[in-house]
Coordinates of C-alpha atoms (C1' of nucleotides) in Angstrom, one line a residue:
Chain S
M643 CA -0.9 13.4 26.5
G644 CA 1.9 15.4 25.0
N645 CA 4.6 13.6 26.7
V646 CA 6.5 10.7 25.3
T647 CA 8.7 9.1 27.9
A648 CA 9.9 5.6 27.7
P649 CA 8.6 3.5 30.6
A650 CA 11.1 0.7 31.0
P651 CA 10.7 -1.7 28.0
G652 CA 11.0 -4.8 30.1
Q653 CA 7.9 -5.3 32.3
T654 CA 4.9 -5.8 30.2
S655 CA 2.6 -8.5 31.5
G656 CA 0.7 -8.3 34.7
A657 CA -1.6 -5.7 36.0
S658 CA -3.6 -3.9 33.5
G659 CA -3.8 -0.4 34.7
Q660 CA -6.8 0.7 32.7
S661 CA -5.4 3.5 30.8
A662 CA -7.3 6.5 29.5
A663 CA -10.2 5.1 27.5
G664 CA -13.4 7.0 27.6
S665 CA -12.1 10.2 29.2
T666 CA -12.6 12.2 26.0
A667 CA -16.4 12.4 26.2
T668 CA -17.4 16.0 26.1
G669 CA -21.1 15.7 26.8
S670 CA -23.3 13.1 28.4
N671 CA -22.0 9.9 29.7
G672 CA -19.1 10.9 31.8
A673 CA -18.2 8.4 34.4
S674 CA -19.0 4.9 33.3
A675 CA -17.0 2.6 35.5
K676 CA -17.4 1.8 39.1
N677 CA -14.3 -0.3 39.4
G678 CA -11.2 1.3 40.8
A679 CA -8.9 -1.6 41.6
A680 CA -7.3 -3.7 38.9
R681 CA -8.8 -7.1 38.4
Q682 CA -6.6 -10.1 38.2
P683 CA -7.0 -13.3 36.3
K684 CA -7.2 -15.7 39.2
A685 CA -5.5 -18.3 37.1
A686 CA -2.1 -16.6 36.7
A687 CA -1.1 -17.1 40.2
A688 CA -2.3 -20.7 40.2
R689 CA -0.4 -21.4 37.0
A690 CA 2.7 -20.0 38.4
S691 CA 2.6 -21.9 41.7
R692 CA 1.7 -25.1 39.9
R693 CA 4.6 -24.8 37.6
R694 CA 6.8 -24.1 40.6
S695 CA 5.7 -27.2 42.4
G696 CA 6.2 -29.3 39.3
A697 CA 2.7 -30.7 39.4
P698 CA 1.5 -32.7 36.3
A699 CA -1.3 -30.2 35.6
V700 CA -3.7 -32.7 34.3
S701 CA -6.5 -30.2 33.9
E702 CA -6.1 -27.0 31.9
P703 CA -5.1 -29.0 28.9
D704 CA -4.7 -26.1 26.6
T705 CA -7.7 -23.9 27.1
R706 CA -5.7 -20.8 27.5
E707 CA -3.6 -21.6 24.5
R708 CA -6.7 -22.4 22.4
I709 CA -8.2 -19.0 23.3
L710 CA -4.9 -17.4 22.3
A711 CA -4.7 -19.3 19.0
A712 CA -8.2 -18.5 18.0
G713 CA -7.7 -14.9 19.1
A714 CA -4.6 -14.6 17.0
A715 CA -6.3 -15.9 13.9
L716 CA -9.3 -13.7 14.3
V717 CA -7.5 -10.6 15.3
G718 CA -5.2 -11.1 12.4
A719 CA -8.2 -11.1 10.1
K720 CA -10.5 -8.6 11.6
G721 CA -8.4 -6.5 13.9
F722 CA -8.6 -6.2 17.7
N723 CA -11.6 -4.0 18.0
G724 CA -13.2 -5.8 15.2
S725 CA -13.0 -9.2 17.0
G726 CA -15.6 -9.8 19.7
L727 CA -14.9 -12.1 22.5
S728 CA -17.9 -14.1 21.7
E729 CA -16.6 -15.0 18.3
I730 CA -13.1 -15.8 19.5
L731 CA -14.4 -18.0 22.2
E732 CA -16.9 -19.7 19.9
R733 CA -14.1 -20.6 17.6
A734 CA -11.9 -21.8 20.4
G735 CA -14.8 -23.9 21.7
V736 CA -14.4 -22.3 25.1
P737 CA -17.3 -20.8 27.1
K738 CA -17.4 -17.2 28.1
G739 CA -16.9 -17.9 31.8
S740 CA -13.5 -19.4 31.2
F741 CA -12.1 -16.4 29.5
Y742 CA -12.1 -14.3 32.6
H743 CA -10.6 -17.1 34.4
Y744 CA -7.5 -16.8 32.3
F745 CA -7.4 -13.2 31.4
G746 CA -8.3 -10.2 33.4
S747 CA -9.8 -8.2 30.6
K748 CA -9.8 -8.0 26.8
E749 CA -6.9 -5.6 27.0
D750 CA -4.9 -8.1 29.1
F751 CA -5.8 -10.6 26.4
G752 CA -4.3 -8.3 23.8
V753 CA -1.1 -8.1 25.7
A754 CA -0.9 -11.8 26.0
L755 CA -1.6 -12.1 22.3
I756 CA 1.4 -9.9 21.5
E757 CA 3.7 -11.6 23.9
R758 CA 2.8 -14.9 22.4
A759 CA 3.5 -13.7 18.9
R760 CA 6.6 -12.0 19.9
D761 CA 8.0 -15.0 21.8
E762 CA 7.1 -17.3 19.0
Y763 CA 8.8 -15.1 16.4
L764 CA 11.8 -14.3 18.4
D765 CA 12.3 -17.9 19.2
S766 CA 12.3 -18.9 15.6
L767 CA 14.7 -16.1 14.9
R768 CA 17.1 -17.3 17.6
T769 CA 16.9 -20.8 16.2
H770 CA 17.9 -19.5 12.8
L771 CA 20.6 -17.3 14.0
S772 CA 22.3 -19.9 16.1
E773 CA 22.9 -22.2 13.2
R774 CA 26.6 -22.0 13.4
K775 CA 27.3 -23.9 10.2
R776 CA 25.9 -21.2 8.0
S777 CA 27.5 -17.9 7.3
P778 CA 26.0 -14.9 9.1
L779 CA 24.6 -13.3 6.0
S780 CA 23.0 -16.5 4.9
R781 CA 21.4 -16.9 8.3
L782 CA 20.1 -13.4 8.1
R783 CA 18.7 -14.1 4.7
S784 CA 17.1 -17.3 5.8
I785 CA 15.1 -15.4 8.5
F786 CA 13.3 -13.3 6.0
E787 CA 13.0 -16.0 3.4
D788 CA 11.4 -18.3 5.8
T789 CA 8.9 -15.7 6.8
R790 CA 8.2 -15.0 3.2
A791 CA 7.6 -18.7 2.6
E792 CA 5.2 -18.8 5.5
C793 CA 3.3 -15.9 4.2
D794 CA 3.1 -17.6 0.9
R795 CA 1.7 -20.7 2.5
N796 CA -0.9 -18.9 4.7
G797 CA -1.9 -16.3 2.2
P798 CA -0.8 -12.7 2.3
T799 CA -3.6 -11.5 4.6
V800 CA -2.6 -13.2 7.8
E801 CA 0.6 -12.9 9.7
C802 CA 2.0 -10.0 11.5
I803 CA -0.6 -9.2 14.2
I804 CA 2.0 -7.3 16.0
P805 CA 2.1 -4.2 13.8
K806 CA -1.7 -4.6 13.5
L807 CA -2.2 -4.5 17.2
A808 CA 0.5 -1.8 17.4
L809 CA -1.3 0.6 15.2
E810 CA -4.7 -0.2 16.5
T811 CA -4.2 -0.1 20.2
A812 CA -0.8 1.3 21.0
T813 CA -2.3 4.8 20.9
L814 CA -4.7 3.9 23.6
S815 CA -3.4 1.1 25.8
D816 CA -0.1 1.5 27.6
P817 CA 0.4 -2.2 28.4
V818 CA -0.1 -3.2 24.8
H819 CA 2.2 -0.4 23.7
A820 CA 4.9 -1.5 26.1
A821 CA 4.7 -5.1 24.9
V822 CA 5.0 -4.0 21.3
K823 CA 7.9 -1.7 21.9
C824 CA 9.7 -4.4 23.7
A825 CA 9.2 -6.8 20.9
Y826 CA 10.7 -4.5 18.3
Q827 CA 13.6 -3.6 20.4
Q828 CA 14.5 -7.2 20.8
W829 CA 14.0 -7.9 17.2
S830 CA 16.2 -5.1 16.1
A831 CA 18.9 -6.1 18.5
L832 CA 19.0 -9.6 17.2
I833 CA 19.3 -8.4 13.6
A834 CA 22.1 -6.0 14.6
Q835 CA 24.0 -8.8 16.2
V836 CA 24.0 -10.9 13.0
I837 CA 25.0 -7.9 11.0
R838 CA 27.9 -7.5 13.3
E839 CA 28.9 -11.0 12.7
A840 CA 28.4 -10.6 9.0
Q841 CA 30.7 -7.6 9.0
A842 CA 33.3 -9.5 11.0
A843 CA 33.1 -12.2 8.4
G844 CA 33.5 -9.6 5.6
E845 CA 30.1 -10.3 4.1
V846 CA 28.7 -6.9 4.8
A847 CA 30.4 -3.5 4.3
R848 CA 31.7 -2.1 7.5
S849 CA 30.6 1.3 6.5
H850 CA 27.2 0.5 7.8
D851 CA 26.4 1.1 11.4
P852 CA 25.0 -2.3 12.6
D853 CA 22.3 -0.7 14.8
H854 CA 21.1 1.7 12.3
L855 CA 21.1 -0.8 9.5
A856 CA 19.2 -3.2 11.7
D857 CA 16.6 -0.6 12.3
V858 CA 16.4 0.1 8.6
L859 CA 15.9 -3.6 7.8
V860 CA 13.2 -3.9 10.4
M861 CA 11.4 -0.8 9.2
L862 CA 11.7 -1.9 5.6
W863 CA 10.4 -5.3 6.4
E864 CA 7.5 -3.9 8.3
G865 CA 6.7 -1.6 5.4
A866 CA 6.8 -4.6 3.1
A867 CA 4.5 -6.5 5.3
V868 CA 2.0 -3.7 5.4
R869 CA 2.3 -3.4 1.6
M870 CA 1.8 -7.1 1.3
Q871 CA -1.6 -6.8 3.0
I872 CA -2.5 -3.9 0.8
D873 CA -1.5 -5.5 -2.4
R874 CA -2.7 -8.8 -1.2
S875 CA 0.4 -10.3 -2.7
I876 CA 3.8 -11.3 -1.4
G877 CA 5.4 -9.3 -4.1
P878 CA 6.6 -6.7 -1.7
L879 CA 8.4 -9.3 0.3
D880 CA 10.2 -10.3 -2.8
D881 CA 11.1 -6.7 -3.4
F882 CA 12.5 -6.5 0.1
L883 CA 14.7 -9.6 -0.4
A884 CA 15.9 -8.4 -3.8
F885 CA 16.7 -5.0 -2.6
V886 CA 18.3 -5.9 0.7
F887 CA 20.4 -8.8 -0.5
D888 CA 21.1 -7.9 -4.0
T889 CA 21.5 -4.2 -3.8
L890 CA 21.9 -2.9 -0.3
L891 CA 24.1 -5.3 1.6
P892 CA 26.6 -6.5 -1.0
A893 CA 27.9 -2.9 -1.2
R894 CA 31.3 -4.2 -2.0
R895 CA 33.5 -1.2 -1.6
Chain Q
M110 CA 9.3 -8.6 -9.3
G111 CA 6.5 -10.9 -10.2
N112 CA 3.2 -9.3 -10.0
V113 CA 2.3 -5.9 -8.9
T114 CA -0.1 -5.3 -11.8
A115 CA -2.2 -2.2 -11.8
P116 CA -5.9 -2.7 -12.0
A117 CA -7.2 0.7 -13.0
P118 CA -6.5 2.7 -10.0
G119 CA -9.2 5.2 -10.7
Q120 CA -12.7 4.3 -9.7
T121 CA -13.0 3.9 -6.0
S122 CA -15.7 6.1 -4.7
G123 CA -19.4 5.5 -5.2
A124 CA -21.5 2.5 -4.5
S125 CA -20.4 0.4 -1.6
G126 CA -20.9 -3.2 -2.6
Q127 CA -21.0 -4.7 0.8
S128 CA -18.1 -7.1 0.6
A129 CA -17.7 -10.3 2.4
A130 CA -18.0 -9.4 6.0
G131 CA -19.3 -12.1 8.3
S132 CA -19.0 -14.9 5.9
T133 CA -16.4 -16.6 8.1
A134 CA -18.7 -17.5 11.0
T135 CA -18.5 -21.1 11.9
G136 CA -21.5 -21.4 14.1
S137 CA -24.6 -19.4 14.6
N138 CA -25.1 -16.0 13.1
G139 CA -24.5 -16.7 9.4
A140 CA -26.5 -14.2 7.3
S141 CA -26.9 -10.9 9.0
A142 CA -27.9 -8.5 6.3
K143 CA -31.2 -8.2 4.7
N144 CA -30.3 -5.5 2.3
G145 CA -29.3 -6.5 -1.1
A146 CA -29.3 -3.2 -3.0
A147 CA -26.7 -0.5 -2.3
R148 CA -27.9 2.5 -0.4
Q149 CA -26.9 5.9 -1.5
P150 CA -26.3 8.9 0.6
K151 CA -29.1 11.1 -0.8
A152 CA -26.9 14.1 -0.5
A153 CA -24.3 13.1 -3.1
A154 CA -26.6 13.7 -6.0
A155 CA -27.9 16.9 -4.6
R156 CA -24.4 18.2 -4.1
A157 CA -23.4 17.2 -7.6
S158 CA -26.4 18.9 -9.2
R159 CA -26.0 22.0 -7.0
R160 CA -22.4 22.3 -8.0
R161 CA -23.4 21.8 -11.6
S162 CA -26.0 24.6 -11.5
G163 CA -23.6 27.0 -9.9
A164 CA -25.9 27.7 -7.0
P165 CA -24.4 29.5 -4.0
A166 CA -25.1 26.5 -1.7
V167 CA -26.0 28.5 1.3
S168 CA -26.9 25.4 3.3
E169 CA -24.6 22.5 3.9
P170 CA -21.9 24.9 4.9
D171 CA -19.3 22.3 5.7
T172 CA -21.2 19.6 7.6
R173 CA -19.8 16.8 5.5
E174 CA -16.3 18.2 5.8
R175 CA -16.7 18.7 9.5
I176 CA -17.6 15.1 9.9
L177 CA -14.7 14.0 7.9
A178 CA -12.2 16.1 9.8
A179 CA -13.5 14.9 13.2
G180 CA -13.5 11.4 11.8
A181 CA -9.9 11.6 10.6
A182 CA -8.7 12.9 13.9
L183 CA -10.5 10.3 16.0
V184 CA -9.8 7.4 13.7
G185 CA -6.2 8.4 13.6
A186 CA -6.2 8.2 17.4
K187 CA -8.4 5.2 18.1
G188 CA -8.7 3.3 14.9
F189 CA -11.6 2.8 12.7
N190 CA -13.4 0.1 14.7
G191 CA -12.5 1.9 17.9
S192 CA -14.2 5.1 16.9
G193 CA -17.9 5.2 17.2
L194 CA -20.1 7.3 15.1
S195 CA -21.5 8.9 18.2
E196 CA -18.2 10.3 19.3
I197 CA -17.2 11.4 15.9
L198 CA -20.4 13.3 15.4
E199 CA -20.3 14.7 18.8
R200 CA -16.9 16.2 18.2
A201 CA -18.0 17.5 14.8
G202 CA -21.0 19.1 16.4
V203 CA -23.3 17.3 14.0
P204 CA -26.4 15.4 15.1
K205 CA -26.4 11.7 14.7
G206 CA -29.3 11.7 12.3
S207 CA -27.4 13.7 9.8
F208 CA -24.7 11.1 9.2
Y209 CA -26.7 8.9 6.9
H210 CA -27.6 12.0 4.9
Y211 CA -24.0 12.4 3.9
F212 CA -22.7 8.9 3.9
G213 CA -24.3 5.7 3.0
S214 CA -22.7 3.7 5.8
K215 CA -19.8 3.7 8.1
E216 CA -17.8 1.8 5.5
D217 CA -18.6 4.4 2.9
F218 CA -17.4 6.9 5.4
G219 CA -14.1 5.1 5.7
V220 CA -13.6 5.2 2.0
A221 CA -14.3 8.9 2.0
L222 CA -11.8 9.3 4.8
I223 CA -9.1 7.6 2.8
E224 CA -9.9 9.4 -0.3
R225 CA -9.7 12.7 1.5
A226 CA -6.4 11.8 3.1
R227 CA -5.0 10.5 -0.2
D228 CA -6.1 13.6 -2.2
E229 CA -4.7 15.9 0.4
Y230 CA -1.4 14.1 0.6
L231 CA -0.9 13.6 -3.1
D232 CA -1.8 17.2 -3.8
S233 CA 0.9 18.4 -1.4
L234 CA 3.2 16.0 -3.1
R235 CA 2.5 17.3 -6.5
T236 CA 3.0 20.8 -5.3
H237 CA 6.4 20.0 -4.0
L238 CA 7.4 18.0 -7.0
S239 CA 6.4 20.7 -9.5
E240 CA 8.8 23.3 -7.9
R241 CA 10.9 23.6 -11.0
K242 CA 13.5 25.8 -9.4
R243 CA 14.8 23.0 -7.1
S244 CA 16.7 20.0 -8.2
P245 CA 14.8 16.7 -8.4
L246 CA 16.7 15.1 -5.5
S247 CA 16.1 18.2 -3.3
R248 CA 12.4 18.1 -4.2
L249 CA 12.3 14.4 -3.2
R250 CA 13.9 15.2 0.0
S251 CA 11.6 18.0 0.8
I252 CA 8.6 15.8 0.5
F253 CA 9.8 13.6 3.3
E254 CA 11.2 16.4 5.4
D255 CA 8.0 18.3 5.3
T256 CA 6.1 15.3 6.5
R257 CA 8.6 14.8 9.2
A258 CA 8.2 18.4 10.3
E259 CA 4.4 17.9 10.4
C260 CA 4.7 14.8 12.5
D261 CA 7.0 16.7 14.8
R262 CA 4.4 19.4 15.1
N263 CA 1.4 17.2 15.6
G264 CA 3.0 14.7 17.8
P265 CA 4.1 11.3 16.6
T266 CA 0.8 9.5 17.3
V267 CA -1.4 11.2 14.7
E268 CA -0.8 11.1 11.0
C269 CA -1.0 8.4 8.5
I270 CA -4.5 7.1 8.9
I271 CA -4.1 5.4 5.5
P272 CA -1.9 2.5 6.7
K273 CA -4.0 2.4 9.8
L274 CA -7.2 2.0 7.9
A275 CA -5.4 -0.3 5.5
L276 CA -4.4 -2.8 8.1
E277 CA -7.6 -2.5 10.0
T278 CA -10.2 -2.8 7.3
A279 CA -8.5 -3.8 4.1
T280 CA -8.8 -7.4 5.1
L281 CA -12.6 -7.0 5.3
S282 CA -13.9 -4.3 3.1
D283 CA -13.2 -4.3 -0.6
P284 CA -14.0 -0.6 -1.3
V285 CA -11.7 0.5 1.4
H286 CA -9.1 -1.8 0.1
A287 CA -9.4 -0.5 -3.4
A288 CA -9.1 3.1 -2.2
V289 CA -5.9 2.3 -0.3
K290 CA -4.3 0.4 -3.0
C291 CA -5.0 3.2 -5.4
A292 CA -3.5 5.7 -3.1
Y293 CA -0.3 3.7 -2.8
Q294 CA 0.1 3.2 -6.5
Q295 CA -0.2 6.8 -7.2
W296 CA 2.2 7.7 -4.5
S297 CA 4.7 5.2 -5.8
A298 CA 4.3 6.4 -9.3
L299 CA 5.0 10.0 -8.3
I300 CA 8.2 9.1 -6.4
A301 CA 9.4 7.0 -9.3
Q302 CA 8.9 10.0 -11.6
V303 CA 11.2 12.2 -9.4
I304 CA 13.7 9.5 -9.2
R305 CA 13.8 9.3 -13.0
E306 CA 14.4 13.1 -13.1
A307 CA 17.0 12.8 -10.5
Q308 CA 18.8 10.2 -12.5
A309 CA 18.6 12.2 -15.6
A310 CA 20.1 15.1 -13.6
G311 CA 22.9 12.7 -12.4
E312 CA 21.9 13.0 -8.8
V313 CA 21.0 9.4 -8.3
A314 CA 22.9 6.4 -9.6
R315 CA 21.3 5.0 -12.7
S316 CA 22.0 1.5 -11.5
H317 CA 18.7 1.7 -9.5
D318 CA 15.5 0.9 -11.3
P319 CA 13.2 3.8 -10.6
D320 CA 10.1 1.8 -10.0
H321 CA 11.7 -0.6 -7.7
L322 CA 13.5 2.1 -5.8
A323 CA 10.3 4.1 -5.5
D324 CA 8.6 1.0 -4.0
V325 CA 11.4 0.6 -1.6
L326 CA 11.2 4.2 -0.5
V327 CA 7.5 4.0 0.1
M328 CA 7.8 0.8 2.0
L329 CA 10.6 2.1 4.1
W330 CA 8.8 5.2 4.8
E331 CA 5.7 3.3 5.8
G332 CA 7.7 1.1 8.1
A333 CA 9.3 4.2 9.6
A334 CA 5.8 5.7 10.2
V335 CA 4.7 2.5 11.9
R336 CA 7.8 2.5 14.0
M337 CA 7.2 6.1 14.9
Q338 CA 3.9 5.3 16.4
I339 CA 5.4 2.4 18.3
D340 CA 8.3 4.3 19.6
R341 CA 6.2 7.4 20.0
S342 CA 9.1 9.4 18.6
I343 CA 10.0 10.8 15.3
G344 CA 13.4 9.2 15.5
P345 CA 12.5 6.6 12.9
L346 CA 11.7 9.3 10.4
D347 CA 15.1 10.8 11.0
D348 CA 16.6 7.4 10.5
F349 CA 14.8 7.1 7.2
L350 CA 16.1 10.5 6.0
A351 CA 19.6 9.8 7.1
F352 CA 19.6 6.4 5.5
V353 CA 18.0 7.3 2.2
F354 CA 19.7 10.6 1.5
D355 CA 23.1 10.0 3.1
T356 CA 23.6 6.3 2.4
L357 CA 21.3 4.9 -0.2
L358 CA 20.9 7.4 -2.9
P359 CA 24.3 9.1 -3.2
A360 CA 25.7 5.8 -4.3
R361 CA 28.2 7.6 -6.5
R362 CA 29.5 4.9 -8.6
Chain C
dG778 C1' -51.0 32.6 4.4
dC779 C1' -51.2 28.0 2.8
dT780 C1' -49.4 23.8 0.6
dC781 C1' -46.0 21.2 -1.2
dG782 C1' -41.3 19.1 -1.7
dT783 C1' -36.9 18.8 -0.3
dA784 C1' -32.8 19.0 3.1
dT785 C1' -31.9 18.0 7.5
dT786 C1' -32.5 16.1 12.3
dA787 C1' -34.3 13.6 16.5
dG788 C1' -34.6 9.7 18.6
dA789 C1' -36.1 4.7 18.5
dC790 C1' -34.3 0.3 17.3
dC791 C1' -32.1 -4.1 18.0
dA792 C1' -28.0 -6.6 17.5
dG793 C1' -23.8 -7.0 19.6
dT794 C1' -20.2 -5.3 23.1
dC795 C1' -17.5 -6.4 27.3
dG796 C1' -17.8 -7.8 31.7
dT797 C1' -20.2 -10.0 36.0
dC798 C1' -22.4 -13.3 38.4
dT799 C1' -24.1 -17.7 40.1
dA800 C1' -24.3 -22.5 39.6
dC801 C1' -22.0 -26.7 38.9
dA802 C1' -18.2 -30.4 37.8
dA803 C1' -13.8 -32.3 39.0
dG804 C1' -9.8 -32.7 41.6
dT805 C1' -7.2 -32.5 46.3
dC806 C1' -6.4 -32.5 51.1
dC807 C1' -8.0 -33.3 55.9
Chain M
dG1478 C1' -17.1 -38.3 53.2
dG1479 C1' -16.8 -33.2 53.5
dA1480 C1' -14.4 -28.7 52.8
dC1481 C1' -11.4 -26.7 49.8
dT1482 C1' -9.7 -24.9 45.3
dT1483 C1' -9.6 -24.9 40.2
dG1484 C1' -12.0 -24.7 36.1
dT1485 C1' -16.4 -24.9 33.2
dA1486 C1' -20.8 -23.2 31.9
dG1487 C1' -23.8 -19.8 30.2
dA1488 C1' -27.4 -16.6 31.5
dC1489 C1' -27.6 -11.9 32.5
dG1490 C1' -26.9 -6.7 32.6
dA1491 C1' -25.6 -2.2 31.3
dC1492 C1' -24.2 -0.2 27.6
dT1493 C1' -22.9 1.2 22.8
dG1494 C1' -22.8 0.1 17.9
dG1495 C1' -24.5 1.3 13.4
dT1496 C1' -29.0 1.9 11.1
dC1497 C1' -33.4 3.7 9.8
dT1498 C1' -38.0 5.7 10.1
dA1499 C1' -40.8 9.5 11.4
dA1500 C1' -40.9 14.1 12.0
dT1501 C1' -39.1 18.7 11.5
dA1502 C1' -37.2 23.2 9.3
dC1503 C1' -37.0 25.6 5.3
dG1504 C1' -37.8 27.7 0.8
dA1505 C1' -40.7 28.0 -3.7
dG1506 C1' -45.1 28.5 -5.9
dC1507 C1' -49.7 29.9 -6.0

DNA sequence: GCTCGTATTAGACCAGTCGTCTACAAGTCC
DNA sequence: GGACTTGTAGACGACTGGTCTAATACGAGC
């Protein structure tokens, strides 16, 4: 390691690559894998071609999605390494054999999990942000308030598998890391855009640089989310809202 | 703010308690543990009595500490569940059999890890904050700048096992959760204290409530730390410093 | 030197891990 | 109907996980 680099935030899904995993062993085991070539899920190509040809796709009702949903729930609760495939699949009501039909490996599955969460979240964000009848600042606020409400509904211990997976696996697995990084960049960019609109509308002081401010908001929100899990209370999210919208942004000056 | 509360942050170490772990299983396994009483490390009592009697303690040179150090490094890199005892002990140069002489369980070990990190960090904080010859605001700044410098030295992927352990295990293990919560409360309290001093010295606007502001700083810093791991760059920490000390605090008004 | 009691270690243990493999059911095309 | 592909099904294997018992190393007392 030692490097840092930034390998093109786009491309995330696809081939695994099998990053450095057990290469640290100092003593006995040494080489453990005989595989050299990357496995591929078999189903991905099929799915793509089927979609392309517009077939009704009677089968594969939602197996893949069921696995992902169960995985998201369990990983959210017990972490990625803490969740075994067996339990995920048991909850999804899907046999083991099907898993490797849809995903190349557990790591692949992790990437898919992140992409799913990211797409879902960013979509809801875009929905909120495109509500043209509300002012930019009010739209921005609604984003966070809605997430807060959701956390309130689901209990403070769920939610936000992205930072969880990020901290847990990003040090190890490059594909997961890339997916997470990409998610954050898009998120930040969206926020920056609303901030610009809010500034144009005179709702936010122009002294703030939109990109930096967006990064700060994202970081603060993430910190609040972490704190929420630690305190097991959504208080931190309220603190976030109060600080950002009552103190920080309306810097009328 | 709502809640926050403060349930006696002291007491964290000691008996484990074996919190709810597998109680969520829907299907087969169900009960997995046969133990009801808490195990105890055997060595803890000995250590205590030895220390009490002032013996030179020739044996146990630093075995426990070596395990902790190796554990902190590995857990920081691969997460708690991702780090096996075998590898930790191998790195520490300690035989596997010795582990349960010093720790009651892996969970106990996790608590010890957090307490070690917390004590170390809070101690350095107190050192910084008690430097009477510097102004409060400058002391506050030096805290974060020093940590930034350390991250710069060690690379952005290490550091901060506390939020890592927090997100990874706090959902499951009550003792770990308690230790983490305690750490944050103390941290926040320390920051709030400096803020008060800075306000008294006229360095920070009195319009801020010290406790809330401290919480915000901690959350933002935590978010920056998470982001640092994701970006694999200390840029977020710089953003933090710039925002807090150039924009947020000097709200001269 | 021998025994005894404690501090420490070696290695067995089994549950659980991810991943593979073969067998089978269902749908589609010739 | 038979040869494909797509997806389901779960047993199986090699391996590692944390845990614990049985044995060692070591120092004190006689």
